[in-house]
PDB file of C-alpha atoms and ligand atoms in Angstrom:
ATOM      1  CA  MET A 152     -26.122 137.149  29.092  1.00 77.00           C
ATOM      2  CA  VAL A 153     -25.440 134.202  26.789  1.00 86.00           C
ATOM      3  CA  THR A 154     -21.728 133.679  26.118  1.00 91.00           C
ATOM      4  CA  GLU A 155     -19.864 131.842  23.356  1.00 91.00           C
ATOM      5  CA  ALA A 156     -19.242 128.935  25.746  1.00 91.00           C
ATOM      6  CA  ASP A 157     -22.978 128.876  26.472  1.00 96.00           C
ATOM      7  CA  MET A 158     -23.668 128.653  22.748  1.00 97.00           C
ATOM      8  CA  ARG A 159     -21.494 125.534  22.464  1.00 97.00           C
ATOM      9  CA  HIS A 160     -23.522 123.756  25.147  1.00 98.00           C
ATOM     10  CA  LEU A 161     -26.785 124.994  23.645  1.00 98.00           C
ATOM     11  CA  ARG A 162     -25.746 123.612  20.258  1.00 98.00           C
ATOM     12  CA  ARG A 163     -25.253 120.225  21.958  1.00 98.00           C
ATOM     13  CA  CYS A 164     -28.743 120.498  23.502  1.00 98.00           C
ATOM     14  CA  VAL A 165     -30.205 121.002  20.026  1.00 98.00           C
ATOM     15  CA  GLU A 166     -28.223 117.976  18.780  1.00 98.00           C
ATOM     16  CA  LEU A 167     -29.572 115.911  21.685  1.00 98.00           C
ATOM     17  CA  ALA A 168     -33.100 117.024  20.762  1.00 98.00           C
ATOM     18  CA  HIS A 169     -32.483 115.730  17.214  1.00 98.00           C
ATOM     19  CA  GLU A 170     -31.124 112.453  18.630  1.00 98.00           C
ATOM     20  CA  ALA A 171     -34.236 112.111  20.778  1.00 98.00           C
ATOM     21  CA  PHE A 172     -36.475 112.732  17.760  1.00 98.00           C
ATOM     22  CA  ASP A 173     -34.587 110.110  15.748  1.00 98.00           C
ATOM     23  CA  LYS A 174     -35.206 107.567  18.535  1.00 98.00           C
ATOM     24  CA  GLY A 175     -38.947 108.305  18.572  1.00 97.00           C
ATOM     25  CA  GLU A 176     -38.757 110.537  21.645  1.00 98.00           C
ATOM     26  CA  GLU A 177     -39.961 114.099  22.091  1.00 97.00           C
ATOM     27  CA  PRO A 178     -37.230 116.516  21.012  1.00 98.00           C
ATOM     28  CA  PHE A 179     -35.748 117.875  24.219  1.00 98.00           C
ATOM     29  CA  GLY A 180     -32.073 117.743  25.187  1.00 98.00           C
ATOM     30  CA  SER A 181     -30.106 119.126  28.136  1.00 98.00           C
ATOM     31  CA  VAL A 182     -26.520 119.517  29.322  1.00 98.00           C
ATOM     32  CA  LEU A 183     -25.166 120.012  32.864  1.00 98.00           C
ATOM     33  CA  ALA A 184     -21.891 121.971  33.059  1.00 98.00           C
ATOM     34  CA  THR A 185     -19.629 123.144  35.865  1.00 98.00           C
ATOM     35  CA  ALA A 186     -18.977 126.787  36.709  1.00 94.00           C
ATOM     36  CA  ASP A 187     -15.906 126.728  34.410  1.00 95.00           C
ATOM     37  CA  GLY A 188     -17.926 125.328  31.503  1.00 96.00           C
ATOM     38  CA  THR A 189     -16.932 121.647  31.646  1.00 97.00           C
ATOM     39  CA  LYS A 190     -19.747 119.317  30.635  1.00 98.00           C
ATOM     40  CA  LEU A 191     -20.565 116.772  33.353  1.00 98.00           C
ATOM     41  CA  ALA A 192     -23.665 115.043  32.041  1.00 98.00           C
ATOM     42  CA  GLU A 193     -26.257 115.212  29.298  1.00 98.00           C
ATOM     43  CA  ASP A 194     -29.586 113.574  28.512  1.00 98.00           C
ATOM     44  CA  HIS A 195     -32.644 113.790  26.296  1.00 98.00           C
ATOM     45  CA  ASN A 196     -36.330 113.018  26.770  1.00 98.00           C
ATOM     46  CA  ARG A 197     -37.113 109.345  27.351  1.00 98.00           C
ATOM     47  CA  THR A 198     -40.899 109.458  27.744  1.00 97.00           C
ATOM     48  CA  SER A 199     -41.836 107.156  24.865  1.00 96.00           C
ATOM     49  CA  GLY A 200     -41.951 104.156  27.218  1.00 96.00           C
ATOM     50  CA  GLY A 201     -44.899 105.727  29.015  1.00 96.00           C
ATOM     51  CA  ASP A 202     -43.212 107.478  31.971  1.00 97.00           C
ATOM     52  CA  GLN A 203     -43.926 111.130  31.262  1.00 96.00           C
ATOM     53  CA  THR A 204     -41.613 112.280  34.061  1.00 97.00           C
ATOM     54  CA  LEU A 205     -38.435 111.201  32.246  1.00 98.00           C
ATOM     55  CA  HIS A 206     -37.429 114.715  31.217  1.00 98.00           C
ATOM     56  CA  PRO A 207     -33.697 115.392  30.810  1.00 98.00           C
ATOM     57  CA  GLU A 208     -33.735 118.364  33.200  1.00 98.00           C
ATOM     58  CA  PHE A 209     -35.202 116.169  35.942  1.00 98.00           C
ATOM     59  CA  GLU A 210     -32.621 113.447  35.302  1.00 98.00           C
ATOM     60  CA  LEU A 211     -29.791 116.007  35.452  1.00 98.00           C
ATOM     61  CA  ALA A 212     -31.117 117.387  38.756  1.00 98.00           C
ATOM     62  CA  ARG A 213     -31.034 113.852  40.173  1.00 98.00           C
ATOM     63  CA  TRP A 214     -27.571 113.271  38.744  1.00 98.00           C
ATOM     64  CA  ALA A 215     -26.344 116.502  40.320  1.00 98.00           C
ATOM     65  CA  ALA A 216     -27.799 115.589  43.716  1.00 98.00           C
ATOM     66  CA  ASN A 217     -26.013 112.228  43.623  1.00 98.00           C
ATOM     67  CA  ASN A 218     -22.677 113.318  42.179  1.00 98.00           C
ATOM     68  CA  MET A 219     -21.955 116.950  43.096  1.00 98.00           C
ATOM     69  CA  THR A 220     -21.339 118.899  46.294  1.00 98.00           C
ATOM     70  CA  PRO A 221     -23.901 121.571  47.184  1.00 98.00           C
ATOM     71  CA  GLN A 222     -21.257 124.203  46.383  1.00 98.00           C
ATOM     72  CA  ASP A 223     -20.550 122.777  42.931  1.00 98.00           C
ATOM     73  CA  ARG A 224     -24.264 122.473  42.204  1.00 98.00           C
ATOM     74  CA  ALA A 225     -24.791 126.133  43.062  1.00 98.00           C
ATOM     75  CA  GLY A 226     -22.129 127.151  40.537  1.00 98.00           C
ATOM     76  CA  ALA A 227     -23.321 124.822  37.770  1.00 98.00           C
ATOM     77  CA  THR A 228     -25.425 125.674  34.712  1.00 98.00           C
ATOM     78  CA  VAL A 229     -28.100 123.537  33.088  1.00 98.00           C
ATOM     79  CA  TYR A 230     -28.537 124.177  29.362  1.00 98.00           C
ATOM     80  CA  THR A 231     -31.657 122.930  27.661  1.00 98.00           C
ATOM     81  CA  SER A 232     -33.381 123.029  24.291  1.00 98.00           C
ATOM     82  CA  GLY A 233     -36.732 123.896  25.883  1.00 98.00           C
ATOM     83  CA  GLU A 234     -37.456 125.809  29.074  1.00 98.00           C
ATOM     84  CA  HIS A 235     -37.892 123.649  32.166  1.00 98.00           C
ATOM     85  CA  CYS A 236     -41.449 122.573  32.935  1.00 98.00           C
ATOM     86  CA  PRO A 237     -42.684 123.221  36.504  1.00 98.00           C
ATOM     87  CA  MET A 238     -41.675 119.690  37.589  1.00 98.00           C
ATOM     88  CA  CYS A 239     -38.124 120.180  36.374  1.00 98.00           C
ATOM     89  CA  SER A 240     -37.900 123.771  37.647  1.00 98.00           C
ATOM     90  CA  ALA A 241     -38.847 122.488  41.095  1.00 98.00           C
ATOM     91  CA  ALA A 242     -36.314 119.646  40.953  1.00 98.00           C
ATOM     92  CA  HIS A 243     -33.600 122.090  39.823  1.00 98.00           C
ATOM     93  CA  ALA A 244     -34.335 124.408  42.746  1.00 98.00           C
ATOM     94  CA  TRP A 245     -34.717 121.635  45.327  1.00 98.00           C
ATOM     95  CA  VAL A 246     -31.238 120.264  44.593  1.00 98.00           C
ATOM     96  CA  GLY A 247     -29.724 123.758  44.636  1.00 98.00           C
ATOM     97  CA  LEU A 248     -28.512 123.989  41.060  1.00 98.00           C
ATOM     98  CA  GLY A 249     -27.422 127.349  39.633  1.00 98.00           C
ATOM     99  CA  ARG A 250     -28.195 129.038  36.361  1.00 98.00           C
ATOM    100  CA  ILE A 251     -30.434 127.785  33.542  1.00 98.00           C
ATOM    101  CA  VAL A 252     -30.089 128.754  29.875  1.00 98.00           C
ATOM    102  CA  TYR A 253     -32.791 127.556  27.487  1.00 98.00           C
ATOM    103  CA  VAL A 254     -33.230 127.843  23.715  1.00 98.00           C
ATOM    104  CA  VAL A 255     -37.013 127.979  23.443  1.00 98.00           C
ATOM    105  CA  SER A 256     -39.318 129.312  26.143  1.00 98.00           C
ATOM    106  CA  ALA A 257     -42.329 127.371  27.395  1.00 98.00           C
ATOM    107  CA  ALA A 258     -44.506 130.225  26.130  1.00 97.00           C
ATOM    108  CA  GLN A 259     -43.012 129.957  22.628  1.00 97.00           C
ATOM    109  CA  LEU A 260     -43.496 126.187  22.478  1.00 97.00           C
ATOM    110  CA  THR A 261     -47.037 126.417  23.820  1.00 97.00           C
ATOM    111  CA  GLY A 262     -47.839 129.117  21.257  1.00 97.00           C
ATOM    112  CA  TRP A 263     -46.489 127.006  18.382  1.00 98.00           C
ATOM    113  CA  ARG A 264     -48.363 123.901  19.524  1.00 97.00           C
ATOM    114  CA  ASP A 265     -51.604 125.828  19.981  1.00 97.00           C
ATOM    115  CA  GLY A 266     -51.193 127.190  16.459  1.00 97.00           C
ATOM    116  CA  TRP A 267     -50.821 123.664  15.093  1.00 97.00           C
ATOM    117  CA  GLY A 268     -53.918 122.477  16.951  1.00 97.00           C
ATOM    118  CA  ALA A 269     -51.934 120.183  19.264  1.00 95.00           C
ATOM    119  CA  PRO A 270     -53.566 119.044  22.515  1.00 92.00           C
ATOM    120  CA  SER A 271     -52.556 121.127  25.503  1.00 89.00           C
ATOM    121  CA  ALA A 272     -50.137 119.726  28.086  1.00 91.00           C
ATOM    122  CA  PRO A 273     -51.519 118.490  31.433  1.00 94.00           C
ATOM    123  CA  VAL A 274     -49.226 120.923  33.298  1.00 95.00           C
ATOM    124  CA  ARG A 275     -49.352 124.726  32.954  1.00 95.00           C
ATOM    125  CA  PRO A 276     -46.325 126.183  31.148  1.00 95.00           C
ATOM    126  CA  TYR A 277     -45.259 128.479  33.978  1.00 97.00           C
ATOM    127  CA  PRO A 278     -41.923 130.229  33.418  1.00 98.00           C
ATOM    128  CA  ILE A 279     -39.071 128.832  35.511  1.00 98.00           C
ATOM    129  CA  GLN A 280     -38.977 131.889  37.747  1.00 97.00           C
ATOM    130  CA  GLU A 281     -42.651 131.490  38.680  1.00 98.00           C
ATOM    131  CA  VAL A 282     -41.696 128.139  40.213  1.00 98.00           C
ATOM    132  CA  ALA A 283     -38.094 128.799  41.262  1.00 98.00           C
ATOM    133  CA  PRO A 284     -37.659 132.563  41.822  1.00 97.00           C
ATOM    134  CA  GLY A 285     -34.041 132.273  42.976  1.00 97.00           C
ATOM    135  CA  VAL A 286     -32.742 130.699  39.772  1.00 98.00           C
ATOM    136  CA  ILE A 287     -30.882 132.891  37.259  1.00 97.00           C
ATOM    137  CA  VAL A 288     -32.373 132.241  33.826  1.00 98.00           C
ATOM    138  CA  GLY A 289     -31.155 133.026  30.307  1.00 97.00           C
ATOM    139  CA  GLY A 290     -33.129 132.577  27.080  1.00 97.00           C
ATOM    140  CA  PRO A 291     -34.715 132.354  24.669  1.00 97.00           C
ATOM    141  CA  VAL A 292     -31.808 132.076  22.216  1.00 96.00           C
ATOM    142  CA  PRO A 293     -33.048 133.114  18.764  1.00 96.00           C
ATOM    143  CA  GLN A 294     -30.128 131.542  16.843  1.00 96.00           C
ATOM    144  CA  PHE A 295     -31.659 128.071  17.258  1.00 97.00           C
ATOM    145  CA  GLU A 296     -35.327 129.053  17.262  1.00 97.00           C
ATOM    146  CA  ASP A 297     -36.186 128.138  13.662  1.00 97.00           C
ATOM    147  CA  GLU A 298     -34.411 124.793  13.948  1.00 98.00           C
ATOM    148  CA  MET A 299     -36.247 123.886  17.152  1.00 98.00           C
ATOM    149  CA  LYS A 300     -39.591 125.052  15.783  1.00 98.00           C
ATOM    150  CA  ALA A 301     -39.144 122.848  12.701  1.00 98.00           C
ATOM    151  CA  LEU A 302     -38.186 119.872  14.877  1.00 98.00           C
ATOM    152  CA  HIS A 303     -41.233 120.310  17.114  1.00 98.00           C
ATOM    153  CA  ARG A 304     -43.407 120.670  14.008  1.00 98.00           C
ATOM    154  CA  ARG A 305     -42.086 117.354  12.661  1.00 98.00           C
ATOM    155  CA  THR A 306     -42.745 115.736  16.045  1.00 97.00           C
ATOM    156  CA  PHE A 307     -46.333 117.026  16.026  1.00 97.00           C
ATOM    157  CA  GLU A 308     -46.876 115.793  12.456  1.00 96.00           C
ATOM    158  CA  ARG A 309     -45.432 112.388  13.333  1.00 94.00           C
ATOM    159  CA  GLY A 310     -48.084 112.114  16.053  1.00 82.00           C
TER     160      GLY A 310
HETATM  161 ZN1   ZN B 558     -39.741 118.847  32.649  1.00 87.34          ZN
END
């Protein structure tokens, strides 16, 4: 279930995706929040420098491992504009983080990109639970779908 508090964090993820786009990055943004909904950290994609592993979900998993107790990590939620890729799903599970809520699923994004004739990603778009079966997952969230689709379209057209 996606709550009103979840929607606030998801809105921030979409804003971070716009910020990333404006900086020439791919439009993905993520927020890490405690069990009571307090935001601890946020990030967006930083892959334009050539390191394709600099996804926000991966950075937040690292941040959580370095700054949170295992108990707090288990109760935390990671919000994200696009479903975790397998690398980030694995990192999330390895550091023992809790729930994930995403706006757009990997299947949706892959379907859009295929429709636009974009090259396919080098990693299969497995759903989070294929990689990390113990993680509770919410999404997609249709309220932000059109906005994210338009942003990804602009990113594709920018090349
Ligand atoms: Zn990723």
